[in-house]
mmCIF file of C-alpha atoms and ligand atoms in Angstrom:
data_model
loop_
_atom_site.group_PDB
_atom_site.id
_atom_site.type_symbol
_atom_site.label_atom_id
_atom_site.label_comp_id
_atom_site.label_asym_id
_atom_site.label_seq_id
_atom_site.Cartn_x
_atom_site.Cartn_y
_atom_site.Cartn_z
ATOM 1 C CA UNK A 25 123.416 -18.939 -121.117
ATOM 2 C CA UNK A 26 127.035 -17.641 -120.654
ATOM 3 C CA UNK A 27 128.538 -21.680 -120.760
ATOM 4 C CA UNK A 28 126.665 -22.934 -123.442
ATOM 5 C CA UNK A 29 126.996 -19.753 -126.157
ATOM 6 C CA UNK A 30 130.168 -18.563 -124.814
ATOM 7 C CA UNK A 31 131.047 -22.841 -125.897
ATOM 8 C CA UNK A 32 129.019 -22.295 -129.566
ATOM 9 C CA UNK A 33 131.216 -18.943 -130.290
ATOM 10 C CA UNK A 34 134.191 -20.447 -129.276
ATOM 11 C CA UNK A 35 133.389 -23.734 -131.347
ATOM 12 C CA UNK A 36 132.605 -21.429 -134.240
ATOM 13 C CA UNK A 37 135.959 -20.031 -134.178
ATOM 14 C CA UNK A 38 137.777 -22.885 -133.837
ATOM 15 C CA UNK A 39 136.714 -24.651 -136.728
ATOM 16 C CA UNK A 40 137.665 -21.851 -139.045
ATOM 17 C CA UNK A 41 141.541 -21.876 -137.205
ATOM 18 C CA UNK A 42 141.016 -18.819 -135.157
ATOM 19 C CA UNK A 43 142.106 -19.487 -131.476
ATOM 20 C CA UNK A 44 140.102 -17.836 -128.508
ATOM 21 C CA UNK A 45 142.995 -16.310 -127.283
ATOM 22 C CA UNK A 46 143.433 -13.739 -130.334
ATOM 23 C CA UNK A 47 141.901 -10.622 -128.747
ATOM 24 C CA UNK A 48 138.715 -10.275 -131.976
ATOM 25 C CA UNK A 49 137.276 -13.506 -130.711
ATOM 26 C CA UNK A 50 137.880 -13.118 -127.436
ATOM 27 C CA UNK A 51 135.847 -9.942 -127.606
ATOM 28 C CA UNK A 52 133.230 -12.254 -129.619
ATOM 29 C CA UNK A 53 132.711 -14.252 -127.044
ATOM 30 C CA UNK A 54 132.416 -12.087 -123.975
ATOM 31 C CA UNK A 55 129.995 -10.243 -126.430
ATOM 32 C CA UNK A 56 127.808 -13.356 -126.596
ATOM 33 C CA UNK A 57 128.281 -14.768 -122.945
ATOM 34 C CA UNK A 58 129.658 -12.430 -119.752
ATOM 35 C CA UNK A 59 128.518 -8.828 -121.100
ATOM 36 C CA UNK A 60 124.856 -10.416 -122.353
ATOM 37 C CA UNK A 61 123.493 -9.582 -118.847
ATOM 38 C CA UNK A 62 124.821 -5.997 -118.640
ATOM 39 C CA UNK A 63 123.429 -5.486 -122.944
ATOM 40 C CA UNK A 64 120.341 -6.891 -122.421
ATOM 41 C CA UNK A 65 119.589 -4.478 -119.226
ATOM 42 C CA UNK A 66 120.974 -1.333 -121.086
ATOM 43 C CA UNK A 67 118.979 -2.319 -123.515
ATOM 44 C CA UNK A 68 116.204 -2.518 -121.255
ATOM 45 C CA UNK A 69 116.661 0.643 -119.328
ATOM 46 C CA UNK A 70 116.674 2.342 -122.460
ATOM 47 C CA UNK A 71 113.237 1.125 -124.160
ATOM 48 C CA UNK A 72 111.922 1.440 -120.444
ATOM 49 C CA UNK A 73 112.499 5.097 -120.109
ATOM 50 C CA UNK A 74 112.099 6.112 -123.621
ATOM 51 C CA UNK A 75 108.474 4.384 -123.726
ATOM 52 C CA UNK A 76 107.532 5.534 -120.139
ATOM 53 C CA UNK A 77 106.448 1.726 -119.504
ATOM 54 C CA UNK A 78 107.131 -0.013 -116.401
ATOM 55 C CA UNK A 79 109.871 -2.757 -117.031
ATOM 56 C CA UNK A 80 109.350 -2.035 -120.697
ATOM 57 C CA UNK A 81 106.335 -4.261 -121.274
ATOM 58 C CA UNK A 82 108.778 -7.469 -121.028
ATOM 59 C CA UNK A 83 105.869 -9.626 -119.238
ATOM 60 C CA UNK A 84 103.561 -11.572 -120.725
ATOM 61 C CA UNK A 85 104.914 -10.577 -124.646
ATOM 62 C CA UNK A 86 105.659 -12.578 -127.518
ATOM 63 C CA UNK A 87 109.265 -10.870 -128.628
ATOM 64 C CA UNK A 88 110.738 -11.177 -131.962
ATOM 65 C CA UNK A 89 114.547 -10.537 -131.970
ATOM 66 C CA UNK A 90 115.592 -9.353 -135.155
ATOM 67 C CA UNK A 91 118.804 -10.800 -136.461
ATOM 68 C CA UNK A 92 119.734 -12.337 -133.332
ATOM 69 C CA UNK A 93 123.395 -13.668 -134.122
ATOM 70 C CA UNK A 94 124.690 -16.382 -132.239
ATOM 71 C CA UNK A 95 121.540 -15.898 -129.621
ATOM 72 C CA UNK A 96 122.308 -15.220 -126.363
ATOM 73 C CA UNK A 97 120.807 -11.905 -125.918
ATOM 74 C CA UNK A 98 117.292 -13.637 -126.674
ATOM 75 C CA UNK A 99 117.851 -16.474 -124.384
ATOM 76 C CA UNK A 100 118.657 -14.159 -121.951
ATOM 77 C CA UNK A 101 115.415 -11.802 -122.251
ATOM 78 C CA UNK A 102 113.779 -15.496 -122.160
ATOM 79 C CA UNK A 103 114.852 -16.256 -119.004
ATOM 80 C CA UNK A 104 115.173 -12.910 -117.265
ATOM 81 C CA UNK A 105 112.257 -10.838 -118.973
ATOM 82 C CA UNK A 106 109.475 -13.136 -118.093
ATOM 83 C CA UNK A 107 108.516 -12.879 -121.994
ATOM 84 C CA UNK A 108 105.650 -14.992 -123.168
ATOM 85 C CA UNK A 109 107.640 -16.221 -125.846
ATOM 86 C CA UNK A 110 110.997 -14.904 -127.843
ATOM 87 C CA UNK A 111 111.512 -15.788 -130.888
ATOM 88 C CA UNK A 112 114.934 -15.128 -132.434
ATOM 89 C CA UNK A 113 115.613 -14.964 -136.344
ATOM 90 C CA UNK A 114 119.028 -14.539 -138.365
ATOM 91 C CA UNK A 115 119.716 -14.822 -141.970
ATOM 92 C CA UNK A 116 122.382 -17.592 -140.789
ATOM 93 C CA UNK A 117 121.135 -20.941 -140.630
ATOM 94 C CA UNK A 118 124.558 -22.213 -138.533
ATOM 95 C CA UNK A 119 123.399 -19.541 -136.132
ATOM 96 C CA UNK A 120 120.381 -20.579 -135.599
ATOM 97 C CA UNK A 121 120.790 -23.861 -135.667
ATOM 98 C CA UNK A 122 123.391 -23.854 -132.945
ATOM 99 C CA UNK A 123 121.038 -21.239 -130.796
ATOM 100 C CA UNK A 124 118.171 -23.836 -131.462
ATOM 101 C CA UNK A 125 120.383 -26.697 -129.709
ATOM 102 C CA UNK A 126 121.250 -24.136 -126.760
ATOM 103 C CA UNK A 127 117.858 -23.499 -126.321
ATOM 104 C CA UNK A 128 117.119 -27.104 -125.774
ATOM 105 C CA UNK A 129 119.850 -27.471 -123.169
ATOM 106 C CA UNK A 130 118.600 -24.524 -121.549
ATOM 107 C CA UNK A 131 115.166 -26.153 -121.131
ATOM 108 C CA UNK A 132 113.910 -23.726 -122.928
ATOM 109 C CA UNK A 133 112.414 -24.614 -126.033
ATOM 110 C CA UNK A 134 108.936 -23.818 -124.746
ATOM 111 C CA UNK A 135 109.612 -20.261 -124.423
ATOM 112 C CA UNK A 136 112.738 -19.512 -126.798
ATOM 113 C CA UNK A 137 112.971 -20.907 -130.402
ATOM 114 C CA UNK A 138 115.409 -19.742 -133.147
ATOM 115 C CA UNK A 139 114.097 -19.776 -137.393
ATOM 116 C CA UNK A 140 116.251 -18.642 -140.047
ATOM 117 C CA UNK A 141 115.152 -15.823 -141.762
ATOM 118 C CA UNK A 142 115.450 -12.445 -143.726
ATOM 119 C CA UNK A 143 114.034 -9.434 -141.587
ATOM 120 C CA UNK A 144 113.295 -7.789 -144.601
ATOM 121 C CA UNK A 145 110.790 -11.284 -145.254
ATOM 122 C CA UNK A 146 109.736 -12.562 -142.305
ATOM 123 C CA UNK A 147 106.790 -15.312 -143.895
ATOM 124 C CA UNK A 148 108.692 -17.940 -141.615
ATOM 125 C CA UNK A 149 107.599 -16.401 -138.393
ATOM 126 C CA UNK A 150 104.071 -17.459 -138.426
ATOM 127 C CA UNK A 151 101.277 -15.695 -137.766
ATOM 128 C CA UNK A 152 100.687 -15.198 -134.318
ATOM 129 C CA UNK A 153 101.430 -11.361 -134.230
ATOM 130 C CA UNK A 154 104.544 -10.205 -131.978
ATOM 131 C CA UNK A 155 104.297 -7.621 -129.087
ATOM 132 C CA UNK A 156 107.609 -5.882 -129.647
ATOM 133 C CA UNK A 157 110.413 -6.455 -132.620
ATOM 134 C CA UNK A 158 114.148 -5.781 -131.328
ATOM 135 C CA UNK A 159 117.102 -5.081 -133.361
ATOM 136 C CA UNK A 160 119.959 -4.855 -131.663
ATOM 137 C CA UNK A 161 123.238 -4.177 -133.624
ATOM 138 C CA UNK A 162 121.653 -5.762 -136.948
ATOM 139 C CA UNK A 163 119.262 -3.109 -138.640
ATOM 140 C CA UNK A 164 122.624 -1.279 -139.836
ATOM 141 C CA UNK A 165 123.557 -4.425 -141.401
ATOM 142 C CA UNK A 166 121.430 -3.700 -144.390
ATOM 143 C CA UNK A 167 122.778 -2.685 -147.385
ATOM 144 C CA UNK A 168 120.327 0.381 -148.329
ATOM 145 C CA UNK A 169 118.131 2.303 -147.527
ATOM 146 C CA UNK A 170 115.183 0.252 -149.754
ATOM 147 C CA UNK A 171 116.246 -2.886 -147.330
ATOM 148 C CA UNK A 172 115.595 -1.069 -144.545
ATOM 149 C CA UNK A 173 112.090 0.243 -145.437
ATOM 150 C CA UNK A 174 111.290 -3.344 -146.587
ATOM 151 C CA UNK A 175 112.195 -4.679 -142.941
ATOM 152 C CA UNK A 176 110.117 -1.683 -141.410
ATOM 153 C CA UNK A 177 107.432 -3.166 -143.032
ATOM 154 C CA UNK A 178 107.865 -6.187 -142.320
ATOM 155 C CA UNK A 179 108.212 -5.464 -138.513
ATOM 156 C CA UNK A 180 104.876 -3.612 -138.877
ATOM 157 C CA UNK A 181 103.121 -6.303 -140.551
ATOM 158 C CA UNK A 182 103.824 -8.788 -138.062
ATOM 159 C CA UNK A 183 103.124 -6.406 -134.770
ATOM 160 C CA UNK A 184 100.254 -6.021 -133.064
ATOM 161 C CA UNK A 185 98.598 -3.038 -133.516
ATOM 162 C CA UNK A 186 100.535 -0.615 -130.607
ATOM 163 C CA UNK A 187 103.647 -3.119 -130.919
ATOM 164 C CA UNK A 188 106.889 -1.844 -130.155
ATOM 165 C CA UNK A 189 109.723 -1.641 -132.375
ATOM 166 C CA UNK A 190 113.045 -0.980 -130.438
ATOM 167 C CA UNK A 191 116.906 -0.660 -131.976
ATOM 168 C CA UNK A 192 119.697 -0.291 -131.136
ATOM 169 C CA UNK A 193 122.830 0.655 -133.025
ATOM 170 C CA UNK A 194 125.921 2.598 -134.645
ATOM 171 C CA UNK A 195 125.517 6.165 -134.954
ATOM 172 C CA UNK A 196 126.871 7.724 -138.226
ATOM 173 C CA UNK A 197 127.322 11.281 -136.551
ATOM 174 C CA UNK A 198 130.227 10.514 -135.055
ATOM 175 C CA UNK A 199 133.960 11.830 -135.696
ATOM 176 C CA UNK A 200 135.087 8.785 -135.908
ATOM 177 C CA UNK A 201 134.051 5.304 -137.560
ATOM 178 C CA UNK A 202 132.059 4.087 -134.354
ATOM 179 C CA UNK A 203 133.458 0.556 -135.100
ATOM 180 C CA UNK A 204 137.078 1.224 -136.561
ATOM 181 C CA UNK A 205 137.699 4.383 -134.792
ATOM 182 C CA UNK A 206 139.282 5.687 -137.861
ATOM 183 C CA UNK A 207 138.267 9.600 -138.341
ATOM 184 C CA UNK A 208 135.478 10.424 -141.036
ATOM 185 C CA UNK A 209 136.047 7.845 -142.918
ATOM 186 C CA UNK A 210 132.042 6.193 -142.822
ATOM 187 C CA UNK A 211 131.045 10.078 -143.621
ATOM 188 C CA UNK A 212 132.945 9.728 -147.406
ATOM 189 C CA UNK A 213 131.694 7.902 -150.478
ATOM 190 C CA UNK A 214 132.769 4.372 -150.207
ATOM 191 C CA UNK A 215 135.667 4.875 -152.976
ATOM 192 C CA UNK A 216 137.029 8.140 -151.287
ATOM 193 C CA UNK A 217 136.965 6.141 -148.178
ATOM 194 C CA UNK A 218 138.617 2.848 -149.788
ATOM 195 C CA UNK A 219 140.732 4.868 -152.554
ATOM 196 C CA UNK A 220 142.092 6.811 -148.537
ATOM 197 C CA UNK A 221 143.121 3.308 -146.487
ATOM 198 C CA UNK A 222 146.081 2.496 -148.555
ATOM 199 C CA UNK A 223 147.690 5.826 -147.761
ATOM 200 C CA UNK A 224 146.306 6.645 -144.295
ATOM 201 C CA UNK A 225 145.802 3.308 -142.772
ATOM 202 C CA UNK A 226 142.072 4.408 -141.902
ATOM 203 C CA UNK A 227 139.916 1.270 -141.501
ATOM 204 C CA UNK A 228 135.930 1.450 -142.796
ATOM 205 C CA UNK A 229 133.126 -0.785 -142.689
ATOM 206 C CA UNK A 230 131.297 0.797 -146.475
ATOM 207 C CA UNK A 231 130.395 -2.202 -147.682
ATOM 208 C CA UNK A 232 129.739 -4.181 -144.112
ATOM 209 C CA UNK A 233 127.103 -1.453 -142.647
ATOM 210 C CA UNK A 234 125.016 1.559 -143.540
ATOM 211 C CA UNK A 235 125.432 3.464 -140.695
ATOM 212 C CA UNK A 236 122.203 5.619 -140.057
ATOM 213 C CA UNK A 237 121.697 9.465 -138.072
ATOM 214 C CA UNK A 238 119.369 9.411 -135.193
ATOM 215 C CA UNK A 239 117.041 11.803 -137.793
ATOM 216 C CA UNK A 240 117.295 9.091 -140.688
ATOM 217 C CA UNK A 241 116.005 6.591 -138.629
ATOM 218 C CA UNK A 242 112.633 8.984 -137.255
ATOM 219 C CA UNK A 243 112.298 9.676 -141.012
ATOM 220 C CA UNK A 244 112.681 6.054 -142.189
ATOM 221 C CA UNK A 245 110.318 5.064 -139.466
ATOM 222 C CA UNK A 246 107.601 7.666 -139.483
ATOM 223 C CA UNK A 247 107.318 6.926 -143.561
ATOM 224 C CA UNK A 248 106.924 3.084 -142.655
ATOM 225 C CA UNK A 249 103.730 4.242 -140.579
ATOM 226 C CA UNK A 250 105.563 3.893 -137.214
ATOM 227 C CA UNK A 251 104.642 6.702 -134.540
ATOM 228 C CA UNK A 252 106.150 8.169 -131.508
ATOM 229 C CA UNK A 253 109.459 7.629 -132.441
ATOM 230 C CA UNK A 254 111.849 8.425 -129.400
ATOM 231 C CA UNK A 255 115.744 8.214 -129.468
ATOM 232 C CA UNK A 256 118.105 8.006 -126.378
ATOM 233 C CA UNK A 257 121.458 7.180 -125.170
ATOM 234 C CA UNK A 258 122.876 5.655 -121.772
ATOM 235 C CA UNK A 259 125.689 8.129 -121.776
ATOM 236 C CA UNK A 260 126.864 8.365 -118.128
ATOM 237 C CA UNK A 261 124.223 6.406 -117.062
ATOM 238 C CA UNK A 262 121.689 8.830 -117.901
ATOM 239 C CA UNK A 263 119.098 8.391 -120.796
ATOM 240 C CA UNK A 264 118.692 11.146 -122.800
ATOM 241 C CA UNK A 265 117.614 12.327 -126.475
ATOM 242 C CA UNK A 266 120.686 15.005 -126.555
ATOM 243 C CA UNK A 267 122.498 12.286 -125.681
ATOM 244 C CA UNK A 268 121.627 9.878 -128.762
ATOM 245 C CA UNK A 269 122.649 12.500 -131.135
ATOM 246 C CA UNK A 270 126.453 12.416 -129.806
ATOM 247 C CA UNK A 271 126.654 8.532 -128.911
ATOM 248 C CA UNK A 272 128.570 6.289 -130.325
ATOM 249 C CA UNK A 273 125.541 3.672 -130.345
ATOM 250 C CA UNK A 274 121.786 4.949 -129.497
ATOM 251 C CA UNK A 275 118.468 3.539 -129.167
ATOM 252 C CA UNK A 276 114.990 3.930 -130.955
ATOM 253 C CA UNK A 277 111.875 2.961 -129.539
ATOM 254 C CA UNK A 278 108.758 3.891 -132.162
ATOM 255 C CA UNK A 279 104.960 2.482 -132.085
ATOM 256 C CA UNK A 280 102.911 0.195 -134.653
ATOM 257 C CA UNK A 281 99.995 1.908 -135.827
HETATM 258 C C1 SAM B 324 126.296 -8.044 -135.011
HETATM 259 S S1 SAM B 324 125.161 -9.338 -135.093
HETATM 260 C C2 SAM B 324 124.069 -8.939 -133.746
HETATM 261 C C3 SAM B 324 123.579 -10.145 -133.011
HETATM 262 C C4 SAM B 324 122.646 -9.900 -131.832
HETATM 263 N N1 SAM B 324 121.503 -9.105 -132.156
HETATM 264 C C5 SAM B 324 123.381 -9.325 -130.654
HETATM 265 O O1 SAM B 324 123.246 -8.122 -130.393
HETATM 266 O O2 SAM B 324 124.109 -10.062 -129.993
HETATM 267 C C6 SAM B 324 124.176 -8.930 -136.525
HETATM 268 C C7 SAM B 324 123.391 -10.100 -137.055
HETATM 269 O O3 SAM B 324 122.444 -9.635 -138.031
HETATM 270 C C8 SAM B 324 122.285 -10.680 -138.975
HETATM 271 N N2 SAM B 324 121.661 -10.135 -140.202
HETATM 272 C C9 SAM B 324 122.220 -9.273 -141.073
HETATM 273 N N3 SAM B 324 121.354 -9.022 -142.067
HETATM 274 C C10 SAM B 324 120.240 -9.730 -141.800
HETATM 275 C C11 SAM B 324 118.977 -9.876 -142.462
HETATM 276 N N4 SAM B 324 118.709 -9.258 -143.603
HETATM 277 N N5 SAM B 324 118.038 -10.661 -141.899
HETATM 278 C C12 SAM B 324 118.305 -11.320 -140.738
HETATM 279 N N6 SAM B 324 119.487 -11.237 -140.091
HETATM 280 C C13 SAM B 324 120.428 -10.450 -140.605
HETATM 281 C C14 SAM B 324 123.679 -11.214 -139.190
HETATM 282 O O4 SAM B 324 123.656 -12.521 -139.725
HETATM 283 C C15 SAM B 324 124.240 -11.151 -137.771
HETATM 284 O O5 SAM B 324 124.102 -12.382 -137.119
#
């Protein structure tokens, strides 16, 4: 998994000029090859002990990863999960198209396949119902609040009854930008904040994310039809709710109706 997406990042790069040595894409692909092991358990510890489910109901489950990037974490719950089936969809067809030839190489194709689409329309998934629906580090990527309640209901609609919906993401109550690092800037209007970097230097993603509050996401989720909604955190390698209000990134496990 590491070889063959760590090769499709670094290809990806390339061809737009960017060398792997500058430190961005460098941090891209460790993202998508040596750290996929260590995400894809955090992300399992956390959906594990927030759900109260041994091993997080991995075995035996048709997965849906929810814009699933370049697609390593998916290939990786493929292999190491013991998943029925994962299927991995992005709004990028050169994603999914490269994941789709990884897959292949992998010997995998059976088990792991990747189809463009829009979570907030997911018609192009079939119908064979999914167990559990996991965003990780891609539900903040819509721009508004309506997309988001259109991709809740989408990720109900195509759960079984009891399904699983898990995230993880950015947190917006933070001090600083959780990506920049700047201070406050994601917690001003999107002018203030722009009209602000010329003169302090401060660096925001308005525009790239809509950062959501542990509470916003219970809300948006409980008004989708979604129930026992649980965050946590893996702060200091303990899970806990106090925890997700303070992280930097936090998880949220909730249940179809
Ligand atoms: C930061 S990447 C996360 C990739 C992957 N989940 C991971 O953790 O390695 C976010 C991905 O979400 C995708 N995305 C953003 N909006 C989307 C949408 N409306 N439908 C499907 N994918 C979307 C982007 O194309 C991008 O590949």
């Amino acid at each position: 998994v590491a070889a063959c997406f760590g090769d499709v990042v670094a290809q990806y790069h390339a061809v737009r000029g960017r060398s792997a040595e500058l430190p961005a894409v460098k941090s891209t692909i460790r993202t998508n090859s040596e750290l996929v092991p260590k995400r894809a358990q955090q992300l399992a510890t956390l959906w594990q002990e927030l759900d109260g489910r041994h091993a997080g109901g991995w075995e035996g489950a048709r997965v849906l990863e929810a814009g699933c990037g370049f697609g390593a974490l998916a290939a990786y719950f493929a292999i190491a999960m013991g998943p029925r089936e994962v299927v991995g969809i992005d709004a990028r067809l050169d994603f999914v198209t490269s994941a789709n030839r990884c897959s292949q190489d992998l010997g995998l194709s059976d088990r792991l396949r990747y189809v463009q689409a829009d979570m907030r329309a997911l018609n192009r998934v079939g119908d064979e119902p999914f167990d559990v629906v996991i965003a990780n580090n891609s539900f903040i990527y819509l721009p508004a609040k309506r997309d988001m309640l259109d991709a809740l209901a989408e990720f109900r609609r195509v759960l079984v009854p009891g399904g699983r919906v898990v995230f993880y993401h950015a947190n917006l109550w933070q001090l600083r930008e959780p990506f920049t690092r700047s201070p406050i800037v994601h917690l001003l209007p999107a002018p203030v904040a722009k009209g602000l970097a010329p003169v302090t230097g401060w660096k925001h993603s308005h525009g790239r994310v809509r950062l959501v509050s542990p509470p916003q996401m219970a809300r948006m989720l409980r008004k989708s039809g979604f129930r026992e909604v649980r965050f946590g955190a893996a702060d200091r390698g303990v899970v806990s709710r106090r925890a997700a209000y303070l992280s930097r990134f936090y998880a949220t496990v909730a249940t179809a109706p």
